[in-house]
PDB file of C-alpha atoms in Angstrom:
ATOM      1  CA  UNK A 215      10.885  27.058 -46.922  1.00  0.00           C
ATOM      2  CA  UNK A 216       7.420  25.411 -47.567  1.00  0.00           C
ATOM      3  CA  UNK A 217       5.351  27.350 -50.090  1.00  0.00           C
ATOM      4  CA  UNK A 218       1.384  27.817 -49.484  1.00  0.00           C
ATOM      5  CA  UNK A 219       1.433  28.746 -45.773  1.00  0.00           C
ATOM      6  CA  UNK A 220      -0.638  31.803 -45.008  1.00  0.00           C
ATOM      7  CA  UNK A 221      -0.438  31.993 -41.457  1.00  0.00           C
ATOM      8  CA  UNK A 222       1.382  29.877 -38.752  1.00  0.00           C
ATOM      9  CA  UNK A 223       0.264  29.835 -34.589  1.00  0.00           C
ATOM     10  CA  UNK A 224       1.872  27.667 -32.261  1.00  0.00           C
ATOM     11  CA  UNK A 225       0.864  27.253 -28.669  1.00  0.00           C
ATOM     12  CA  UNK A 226       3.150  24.904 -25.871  1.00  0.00           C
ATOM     13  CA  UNK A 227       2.678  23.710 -22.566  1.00  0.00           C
ATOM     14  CA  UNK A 228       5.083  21.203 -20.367  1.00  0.00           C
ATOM     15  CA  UNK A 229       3.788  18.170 -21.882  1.00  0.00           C
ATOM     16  CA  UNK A 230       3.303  18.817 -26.045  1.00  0.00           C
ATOM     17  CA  UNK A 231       3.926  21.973 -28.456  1.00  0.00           C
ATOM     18  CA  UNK A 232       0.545  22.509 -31.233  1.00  0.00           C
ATOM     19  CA  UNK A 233       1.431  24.418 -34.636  1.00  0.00           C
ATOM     20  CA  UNK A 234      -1.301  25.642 -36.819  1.00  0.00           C
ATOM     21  CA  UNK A 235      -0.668  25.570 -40.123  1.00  0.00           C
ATOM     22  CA  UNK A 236      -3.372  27.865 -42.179  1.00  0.00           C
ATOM     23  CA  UNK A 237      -2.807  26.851 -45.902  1.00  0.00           C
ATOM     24  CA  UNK A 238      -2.995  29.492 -48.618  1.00  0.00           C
ATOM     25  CA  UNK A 239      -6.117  29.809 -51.058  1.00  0.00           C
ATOM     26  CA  UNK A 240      -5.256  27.992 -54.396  1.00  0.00           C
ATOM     27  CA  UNK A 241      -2.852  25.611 -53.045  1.00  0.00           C
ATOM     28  CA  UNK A 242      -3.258  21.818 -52.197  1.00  0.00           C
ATOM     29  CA  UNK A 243      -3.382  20.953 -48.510  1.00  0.00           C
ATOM     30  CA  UNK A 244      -2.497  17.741 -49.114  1.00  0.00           C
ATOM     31  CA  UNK A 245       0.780  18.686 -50.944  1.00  0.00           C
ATOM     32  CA  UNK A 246       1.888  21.198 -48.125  1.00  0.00           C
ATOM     33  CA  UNK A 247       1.368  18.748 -45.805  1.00  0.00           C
ATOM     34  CA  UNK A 248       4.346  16.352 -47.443  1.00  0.00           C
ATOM     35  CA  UNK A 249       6.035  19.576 -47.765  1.00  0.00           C
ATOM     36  CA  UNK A 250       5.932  20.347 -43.994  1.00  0.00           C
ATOM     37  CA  UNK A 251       6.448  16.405 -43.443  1.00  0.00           C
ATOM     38  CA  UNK A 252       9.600  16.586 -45.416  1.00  0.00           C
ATOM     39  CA  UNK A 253      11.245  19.702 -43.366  1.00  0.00           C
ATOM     40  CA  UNK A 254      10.432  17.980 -40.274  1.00  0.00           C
ATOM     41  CA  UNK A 255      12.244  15.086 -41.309  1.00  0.00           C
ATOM     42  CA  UNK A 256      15.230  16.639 -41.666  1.00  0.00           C
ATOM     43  CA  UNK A 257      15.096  18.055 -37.836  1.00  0.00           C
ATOM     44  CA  UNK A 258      17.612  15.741 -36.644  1.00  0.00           C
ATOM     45  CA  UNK A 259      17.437  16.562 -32.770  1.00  0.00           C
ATOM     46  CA  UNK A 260      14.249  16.616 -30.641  1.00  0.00           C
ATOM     47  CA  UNK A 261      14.114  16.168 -26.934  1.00  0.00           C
ATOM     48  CA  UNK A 262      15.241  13.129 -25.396  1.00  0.00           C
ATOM     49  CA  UNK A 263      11.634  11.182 -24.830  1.00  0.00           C
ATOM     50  CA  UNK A 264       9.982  13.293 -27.139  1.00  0.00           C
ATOM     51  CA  UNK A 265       7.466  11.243 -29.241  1.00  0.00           C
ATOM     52  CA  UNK A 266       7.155  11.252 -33.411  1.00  0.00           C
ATOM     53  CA  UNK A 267       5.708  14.464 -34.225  1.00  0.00           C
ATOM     54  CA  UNK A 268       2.171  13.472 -35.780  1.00  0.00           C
ATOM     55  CA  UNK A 269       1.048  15.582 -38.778  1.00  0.00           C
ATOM     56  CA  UNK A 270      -2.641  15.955 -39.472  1.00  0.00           C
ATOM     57  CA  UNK A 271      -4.863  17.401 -42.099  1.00  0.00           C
ATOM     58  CA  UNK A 272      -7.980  19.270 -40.609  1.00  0.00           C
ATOM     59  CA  UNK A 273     -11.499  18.821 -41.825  1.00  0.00           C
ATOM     60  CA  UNK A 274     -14.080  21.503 -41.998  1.00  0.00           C
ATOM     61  CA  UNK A 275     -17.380  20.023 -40.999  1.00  0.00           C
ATOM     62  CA  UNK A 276     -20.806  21.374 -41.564  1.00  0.00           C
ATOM     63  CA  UNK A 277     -24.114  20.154 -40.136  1.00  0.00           C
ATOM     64  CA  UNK A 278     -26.145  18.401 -42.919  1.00  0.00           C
ATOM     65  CA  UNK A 279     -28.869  16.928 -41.183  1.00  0.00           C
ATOM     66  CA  UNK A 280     -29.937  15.303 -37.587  1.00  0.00           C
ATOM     67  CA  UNK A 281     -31.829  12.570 -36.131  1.00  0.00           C
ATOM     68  CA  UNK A 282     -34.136  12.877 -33.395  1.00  0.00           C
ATOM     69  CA  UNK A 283     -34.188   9.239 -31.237  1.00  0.00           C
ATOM     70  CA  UNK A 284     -37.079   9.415 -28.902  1.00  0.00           C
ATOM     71  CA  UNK A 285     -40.179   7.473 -27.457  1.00  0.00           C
ATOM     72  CA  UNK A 286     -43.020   7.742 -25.146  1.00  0.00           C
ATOM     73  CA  UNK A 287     -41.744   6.515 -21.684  1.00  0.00           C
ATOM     74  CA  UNK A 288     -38.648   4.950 -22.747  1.00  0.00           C
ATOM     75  CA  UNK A 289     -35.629   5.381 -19.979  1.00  0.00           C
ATOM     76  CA  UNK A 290     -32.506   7.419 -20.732  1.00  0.00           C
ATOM     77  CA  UNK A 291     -30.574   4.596 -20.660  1.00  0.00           C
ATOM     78  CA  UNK A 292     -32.723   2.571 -23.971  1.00  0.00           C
ATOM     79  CA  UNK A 293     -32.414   5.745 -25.576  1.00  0.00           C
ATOM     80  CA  UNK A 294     -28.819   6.010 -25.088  1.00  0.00           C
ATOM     81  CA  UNK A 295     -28.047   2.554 -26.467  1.00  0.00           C
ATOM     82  CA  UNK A 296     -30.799   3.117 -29.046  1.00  0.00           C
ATOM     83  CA  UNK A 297     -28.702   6.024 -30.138  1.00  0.00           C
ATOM     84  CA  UNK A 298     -24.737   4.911 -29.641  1.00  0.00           C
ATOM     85  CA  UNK A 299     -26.507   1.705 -32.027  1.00  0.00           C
ATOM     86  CA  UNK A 300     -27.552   4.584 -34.615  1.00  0.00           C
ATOM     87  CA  UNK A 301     -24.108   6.207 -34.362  1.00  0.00           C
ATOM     88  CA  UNK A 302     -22.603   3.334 -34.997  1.00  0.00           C
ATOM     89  CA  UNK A 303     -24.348   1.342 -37.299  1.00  0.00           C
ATOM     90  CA  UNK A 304     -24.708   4.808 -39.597  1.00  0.00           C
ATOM     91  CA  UNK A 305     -20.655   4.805 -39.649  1.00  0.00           C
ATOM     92  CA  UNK A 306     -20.134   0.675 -40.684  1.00  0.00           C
ATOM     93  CA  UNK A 307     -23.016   0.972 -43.157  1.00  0.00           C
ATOM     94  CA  UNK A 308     -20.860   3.724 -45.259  1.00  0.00           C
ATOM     95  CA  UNK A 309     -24.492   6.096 -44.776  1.00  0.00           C
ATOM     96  CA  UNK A 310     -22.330   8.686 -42.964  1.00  0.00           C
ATOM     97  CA  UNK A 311     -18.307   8.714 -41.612  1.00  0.00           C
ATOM     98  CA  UNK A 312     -18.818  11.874 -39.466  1.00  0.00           C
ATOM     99  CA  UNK A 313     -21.398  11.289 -36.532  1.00  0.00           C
ATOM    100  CA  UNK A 314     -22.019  12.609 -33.339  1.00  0.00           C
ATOM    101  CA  UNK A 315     -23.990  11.818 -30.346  1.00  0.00           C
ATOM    102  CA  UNK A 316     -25.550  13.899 -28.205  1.00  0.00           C
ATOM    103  CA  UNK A 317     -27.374  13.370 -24.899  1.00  0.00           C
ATOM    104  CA  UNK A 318     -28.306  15.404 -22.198  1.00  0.00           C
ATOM    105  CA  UNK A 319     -27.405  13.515 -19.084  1.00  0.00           C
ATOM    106  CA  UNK A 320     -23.763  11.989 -19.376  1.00  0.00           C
ATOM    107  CA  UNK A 321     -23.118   8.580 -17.479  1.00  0.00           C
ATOM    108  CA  UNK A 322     -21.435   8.597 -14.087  1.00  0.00           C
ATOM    109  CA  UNK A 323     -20.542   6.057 -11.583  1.00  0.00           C
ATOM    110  CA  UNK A 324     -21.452   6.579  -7.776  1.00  0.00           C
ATOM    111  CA  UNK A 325     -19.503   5.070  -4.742  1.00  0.00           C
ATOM    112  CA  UNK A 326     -20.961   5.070  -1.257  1.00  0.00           C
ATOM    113  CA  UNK A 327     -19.180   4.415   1.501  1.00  0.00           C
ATOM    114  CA  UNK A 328     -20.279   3.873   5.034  1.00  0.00           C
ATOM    115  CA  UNK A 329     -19.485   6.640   7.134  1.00  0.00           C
ATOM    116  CA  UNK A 330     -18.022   3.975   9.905  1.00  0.00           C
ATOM    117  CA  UNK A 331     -16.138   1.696   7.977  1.00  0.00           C
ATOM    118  CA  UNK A 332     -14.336   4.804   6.921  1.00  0.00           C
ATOM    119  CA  UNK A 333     -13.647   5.809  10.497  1.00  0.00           C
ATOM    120  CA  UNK A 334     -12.784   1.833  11.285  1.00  0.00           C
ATOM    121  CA  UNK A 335      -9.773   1.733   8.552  1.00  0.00           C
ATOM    122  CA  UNK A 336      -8.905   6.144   9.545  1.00  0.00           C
ATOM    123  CA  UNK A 337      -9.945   6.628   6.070  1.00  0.00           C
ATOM    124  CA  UNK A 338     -11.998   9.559   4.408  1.00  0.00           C
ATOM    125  CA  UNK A 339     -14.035   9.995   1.553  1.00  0.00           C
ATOM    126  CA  UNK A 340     -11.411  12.550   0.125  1.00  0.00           C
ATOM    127  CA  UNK A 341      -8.106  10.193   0.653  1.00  0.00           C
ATOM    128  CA  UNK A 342     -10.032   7.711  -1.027  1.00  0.00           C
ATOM    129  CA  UNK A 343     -10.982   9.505  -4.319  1.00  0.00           C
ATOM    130  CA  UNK A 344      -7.195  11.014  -4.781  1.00  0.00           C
ATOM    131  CA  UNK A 345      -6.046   7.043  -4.281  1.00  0.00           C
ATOM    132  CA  UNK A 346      -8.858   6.208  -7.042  1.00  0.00           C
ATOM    133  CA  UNK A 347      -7.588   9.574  -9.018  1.00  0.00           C
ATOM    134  CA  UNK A 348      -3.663   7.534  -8.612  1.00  0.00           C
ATOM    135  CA  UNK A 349      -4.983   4.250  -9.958  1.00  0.00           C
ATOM    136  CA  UNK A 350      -5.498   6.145 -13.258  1.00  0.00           C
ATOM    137  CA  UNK A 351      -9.124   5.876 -13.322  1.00  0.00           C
ATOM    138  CA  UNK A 352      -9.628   9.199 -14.394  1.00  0.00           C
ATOM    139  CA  UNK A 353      -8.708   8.637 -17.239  1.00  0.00           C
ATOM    140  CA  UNK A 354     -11.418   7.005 -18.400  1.00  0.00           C
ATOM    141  CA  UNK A 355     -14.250   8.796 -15.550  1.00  0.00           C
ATOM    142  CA  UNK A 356     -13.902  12.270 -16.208  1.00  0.00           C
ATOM    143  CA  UNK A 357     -14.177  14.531 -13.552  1.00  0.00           C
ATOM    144  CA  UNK A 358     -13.958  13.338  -9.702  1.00  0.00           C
ATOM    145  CA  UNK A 359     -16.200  14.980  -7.245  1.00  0.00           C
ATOM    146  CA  UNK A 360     -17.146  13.801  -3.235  1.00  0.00           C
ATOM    147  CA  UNK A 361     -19.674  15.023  -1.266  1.00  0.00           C
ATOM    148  CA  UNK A 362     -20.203  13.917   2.578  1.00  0.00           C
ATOM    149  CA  UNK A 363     -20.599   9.873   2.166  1.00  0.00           C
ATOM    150  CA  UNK A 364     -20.116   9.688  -1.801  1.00  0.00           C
ATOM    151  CA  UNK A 365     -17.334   9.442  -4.780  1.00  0.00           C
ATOM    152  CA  UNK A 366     -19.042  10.850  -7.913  1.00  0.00           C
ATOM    153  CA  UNK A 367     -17.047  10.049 -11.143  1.00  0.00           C
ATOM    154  CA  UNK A 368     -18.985  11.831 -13.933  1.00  0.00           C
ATOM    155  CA  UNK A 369     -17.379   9.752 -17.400  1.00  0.00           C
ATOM    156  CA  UNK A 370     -18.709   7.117 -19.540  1.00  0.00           C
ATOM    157  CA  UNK A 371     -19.879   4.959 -17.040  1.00  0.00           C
ATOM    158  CA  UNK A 372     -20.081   1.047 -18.216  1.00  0.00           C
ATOM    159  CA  UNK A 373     -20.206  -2.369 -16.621  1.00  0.00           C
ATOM    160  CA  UNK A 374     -16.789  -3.297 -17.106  1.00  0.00           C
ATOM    161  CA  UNK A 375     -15.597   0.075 -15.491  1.00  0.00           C
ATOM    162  CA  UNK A 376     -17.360  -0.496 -12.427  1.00  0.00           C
ATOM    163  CA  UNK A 377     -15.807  -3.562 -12.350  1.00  0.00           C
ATOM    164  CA  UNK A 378     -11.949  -2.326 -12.791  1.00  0.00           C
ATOM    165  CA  UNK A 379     -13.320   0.317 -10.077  1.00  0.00           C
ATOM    166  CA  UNK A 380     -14.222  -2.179  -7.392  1.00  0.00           C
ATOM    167  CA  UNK A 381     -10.871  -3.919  -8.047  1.00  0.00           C
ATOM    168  CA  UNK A 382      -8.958  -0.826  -7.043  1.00  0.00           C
ATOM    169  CA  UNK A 383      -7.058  -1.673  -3.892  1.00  0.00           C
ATOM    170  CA  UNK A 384      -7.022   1.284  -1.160  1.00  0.00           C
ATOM    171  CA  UNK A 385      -4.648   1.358   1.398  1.00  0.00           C
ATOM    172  CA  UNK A 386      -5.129   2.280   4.958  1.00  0.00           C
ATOM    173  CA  UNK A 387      -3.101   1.797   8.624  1.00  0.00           C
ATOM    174  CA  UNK A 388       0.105   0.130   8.738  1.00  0.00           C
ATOM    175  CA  UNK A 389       0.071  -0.420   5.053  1.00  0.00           C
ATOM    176  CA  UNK A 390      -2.805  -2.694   4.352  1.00  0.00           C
ATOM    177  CA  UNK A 391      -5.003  -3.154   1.062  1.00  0.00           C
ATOM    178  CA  UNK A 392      -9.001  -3.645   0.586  1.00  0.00           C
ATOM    179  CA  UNK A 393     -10.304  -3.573  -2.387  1.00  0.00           C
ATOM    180  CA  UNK A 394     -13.174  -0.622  -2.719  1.00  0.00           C
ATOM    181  CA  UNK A 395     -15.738  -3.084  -3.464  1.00  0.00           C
ATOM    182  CA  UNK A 396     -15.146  -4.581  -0.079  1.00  0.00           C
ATOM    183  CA  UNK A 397     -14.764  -1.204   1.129  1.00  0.00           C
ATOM    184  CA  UNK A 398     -18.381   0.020  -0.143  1.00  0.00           C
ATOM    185  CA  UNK A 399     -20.320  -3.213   0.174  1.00  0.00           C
ATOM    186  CA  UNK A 400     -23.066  -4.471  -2.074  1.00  0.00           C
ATOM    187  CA  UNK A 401     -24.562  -2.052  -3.941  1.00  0.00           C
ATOM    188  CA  UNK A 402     -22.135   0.726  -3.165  1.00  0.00           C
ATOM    189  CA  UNK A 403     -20.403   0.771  -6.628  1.00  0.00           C
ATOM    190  CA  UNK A 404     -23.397   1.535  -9.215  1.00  0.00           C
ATOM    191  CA  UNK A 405     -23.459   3.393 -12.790  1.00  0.00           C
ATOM    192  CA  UNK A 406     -26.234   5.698 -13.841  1.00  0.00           C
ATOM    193  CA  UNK A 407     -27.030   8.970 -15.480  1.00  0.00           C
ATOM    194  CA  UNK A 408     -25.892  12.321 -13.861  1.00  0.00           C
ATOM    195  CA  UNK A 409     -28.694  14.528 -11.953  1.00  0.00           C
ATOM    196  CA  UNK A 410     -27.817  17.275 -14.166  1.00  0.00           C
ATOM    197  CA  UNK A 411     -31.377  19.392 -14.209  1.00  0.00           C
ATOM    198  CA  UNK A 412     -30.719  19.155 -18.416  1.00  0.00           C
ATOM    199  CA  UNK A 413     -33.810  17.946 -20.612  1.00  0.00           C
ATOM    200  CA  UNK A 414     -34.023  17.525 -24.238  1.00  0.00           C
ATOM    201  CA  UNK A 415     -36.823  16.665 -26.222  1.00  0.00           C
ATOM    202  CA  UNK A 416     -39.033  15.907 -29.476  1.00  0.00           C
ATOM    203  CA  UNK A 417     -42.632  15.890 -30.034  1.00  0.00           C
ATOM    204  CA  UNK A 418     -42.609  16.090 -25.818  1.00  0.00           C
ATOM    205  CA  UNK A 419     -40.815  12.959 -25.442  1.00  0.00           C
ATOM    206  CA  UNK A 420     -37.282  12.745 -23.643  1.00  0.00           C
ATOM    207  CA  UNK A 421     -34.874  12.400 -26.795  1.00  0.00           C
ATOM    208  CA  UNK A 422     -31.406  11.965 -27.632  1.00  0.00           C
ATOM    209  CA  UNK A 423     -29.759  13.597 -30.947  1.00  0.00           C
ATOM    210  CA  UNK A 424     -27.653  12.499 -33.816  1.00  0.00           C
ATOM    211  CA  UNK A 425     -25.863  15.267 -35.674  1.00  0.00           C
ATOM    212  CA  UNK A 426     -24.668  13.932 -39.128  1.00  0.00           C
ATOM    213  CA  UNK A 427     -21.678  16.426 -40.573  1.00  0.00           C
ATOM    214  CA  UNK A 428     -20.558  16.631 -43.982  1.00  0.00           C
ATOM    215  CA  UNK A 429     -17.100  16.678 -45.281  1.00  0.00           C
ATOM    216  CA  UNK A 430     -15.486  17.986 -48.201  1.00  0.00           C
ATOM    217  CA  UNK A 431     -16.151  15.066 -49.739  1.00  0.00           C
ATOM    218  CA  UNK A 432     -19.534  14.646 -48.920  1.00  0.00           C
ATOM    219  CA  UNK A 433     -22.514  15.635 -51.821  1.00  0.00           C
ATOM    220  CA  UNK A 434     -24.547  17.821 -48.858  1.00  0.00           C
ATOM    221  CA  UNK A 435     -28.149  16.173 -51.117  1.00  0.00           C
ATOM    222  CA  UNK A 436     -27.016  12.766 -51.557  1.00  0.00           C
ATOM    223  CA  UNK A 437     -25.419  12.817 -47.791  1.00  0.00           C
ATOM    224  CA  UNK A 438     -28.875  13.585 -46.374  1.00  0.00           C
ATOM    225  CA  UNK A 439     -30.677  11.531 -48.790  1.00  0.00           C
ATOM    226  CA  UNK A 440     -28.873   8.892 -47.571  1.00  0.00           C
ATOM    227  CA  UNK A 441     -29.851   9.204 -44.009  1.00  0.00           C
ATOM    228  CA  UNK A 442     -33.607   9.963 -44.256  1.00  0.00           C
ATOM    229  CA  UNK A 443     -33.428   6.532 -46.293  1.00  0.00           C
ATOM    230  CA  UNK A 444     -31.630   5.010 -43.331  1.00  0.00           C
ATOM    231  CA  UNK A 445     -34.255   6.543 -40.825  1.00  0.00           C
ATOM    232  CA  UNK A 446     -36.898   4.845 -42.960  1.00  0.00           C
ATOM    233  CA  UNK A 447     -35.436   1.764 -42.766  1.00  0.00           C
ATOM    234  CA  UNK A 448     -33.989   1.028 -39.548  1.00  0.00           C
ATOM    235  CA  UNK A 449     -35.680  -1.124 -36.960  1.00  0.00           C
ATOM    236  CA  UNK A 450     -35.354  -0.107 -33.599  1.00  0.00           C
ATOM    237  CA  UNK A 451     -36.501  -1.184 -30.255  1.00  0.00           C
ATOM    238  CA  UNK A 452     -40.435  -1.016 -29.797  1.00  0.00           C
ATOM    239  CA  UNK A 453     -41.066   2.133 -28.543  1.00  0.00           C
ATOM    240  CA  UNK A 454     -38.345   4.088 -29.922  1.00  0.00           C
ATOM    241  CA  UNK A 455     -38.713   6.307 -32.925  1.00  0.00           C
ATOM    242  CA  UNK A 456     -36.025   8.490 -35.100  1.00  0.00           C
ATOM    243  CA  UNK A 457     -37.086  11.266 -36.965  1.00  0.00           C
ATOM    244  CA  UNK A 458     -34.718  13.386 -39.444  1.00  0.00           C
ATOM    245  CA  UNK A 459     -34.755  17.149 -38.659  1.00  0.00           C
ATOM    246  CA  UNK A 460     -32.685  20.354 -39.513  1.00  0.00           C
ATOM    247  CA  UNK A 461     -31.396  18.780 -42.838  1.00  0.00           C
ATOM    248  CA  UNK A 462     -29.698  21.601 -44.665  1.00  0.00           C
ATOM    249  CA  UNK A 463     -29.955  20.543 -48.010  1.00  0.00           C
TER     250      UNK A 463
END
């Protein structure tokens, strides 16, 4: 019943149902969209605990231009902050509303546990990780791996995650609680940058890259004037450099 619809796929699984809507050449996208809205109002039944459906409008993006952030010697971790501050401070300056990050070494957290503490509570490394994996952690640590004495949780790893990490109780004999920084001792909860054999650079210096996309809003010259003006201006840590590249204007 909604005009403007040239094609329509739809994929489900047990948890949430997707339907693409491809909108016809000539017609507004933001008109079929209330049009759409409107029919789905008038569904009166959905499943019992089924949430409102949520009705979006998708943006083509194109790469406009990118910013190299690099520096002679600097750590992975300065030019990861150096960067995220970039990202961000390009978005709440109005420069640039569509920004990504990327670098080549994601952050994970590392747990070591003592192979005889284990043994002392009849714990393993692989019961602990699934009780970690039930305290929802996952959620915000990505993918769970052990190896022989270690919990790897490759994610966004950040102070206040390690912390919420130690604070996980695990529970051993006769139903008992420790927490998992007691568990792993000092030191045995850290955050750092995956091992991941990956290297990306500029001008031979370890780098991390901004890609700046443009909307269809966006004037593609103006948009990348606007950032080479923001690369010229910025003041970054000493040491660290940004350089624009690949600008497609």
């Amino acid at each position: 019943n909604v005009d403007g619809i040239k094609e329509i796929r739809s994929t489900a699984t047990d948890l949430a149902a997707k339907i693409h809507v491809e909108v016809a050449s000539g017609y507004d996208t933001n008109i079929v969209k209330q049009d759409i809205k409107d029919e789905i109002d008038r569904i009166r039944h959905f499943p019992e605990k089924a949430l409102d459906p949520q009705i979006i409008v998708m943006e083509m993006l194109h790469q406009a231009i990118e910013l190299a952030i690099y520096g002679k010697g600097i750590s992975d971790l300065k030019l990861r902050e150096a960067a995220e501050f970039v990202k961000r401070d390009l978005q709440n300056k109005g420069v640039a509303s569509k920004v990504e990050m990327f670098a080549p070494r994601p952050f994970e957290i590392t747990v070591t546990l003592p192979t005889a503490i284990l043994q002392g509570k009849n714990l393993n490394i692989d019961t602990v990780a699934k009780q970690i994996q039930q305290n929802s952690f996952e959620a915000t640590a990505g993918e769970v791996r052990t190896s022989s004495q270690n919990i790897i949780l490759k994610g966004e790893g950040r102070k206040t995650q390690v912390e919420n990490l130690g604070n996980i109780p695990i529970k051993f004999a006769l139903g008992e609680f420790i927490l998992l920084k007691d568990l792993a001792g000092p030191g045995g909860i850290r955050d750092n940058f995956s091992e991941d054999l990956i290297i990306q650079e500029f001008n031979g210096n370890r780098a991390v890259l901004i890609t700046v996309n443009k909307t269809t809003q966006d004037d593609i010259i103006d948009l990348c004037d606007r950032v080479k003006k923001y690369s010229e201006e910025v003041v970054l840590p000493t040491g660290i450099h940004i350089h624009p590249l690949h600008d497609m204007s």
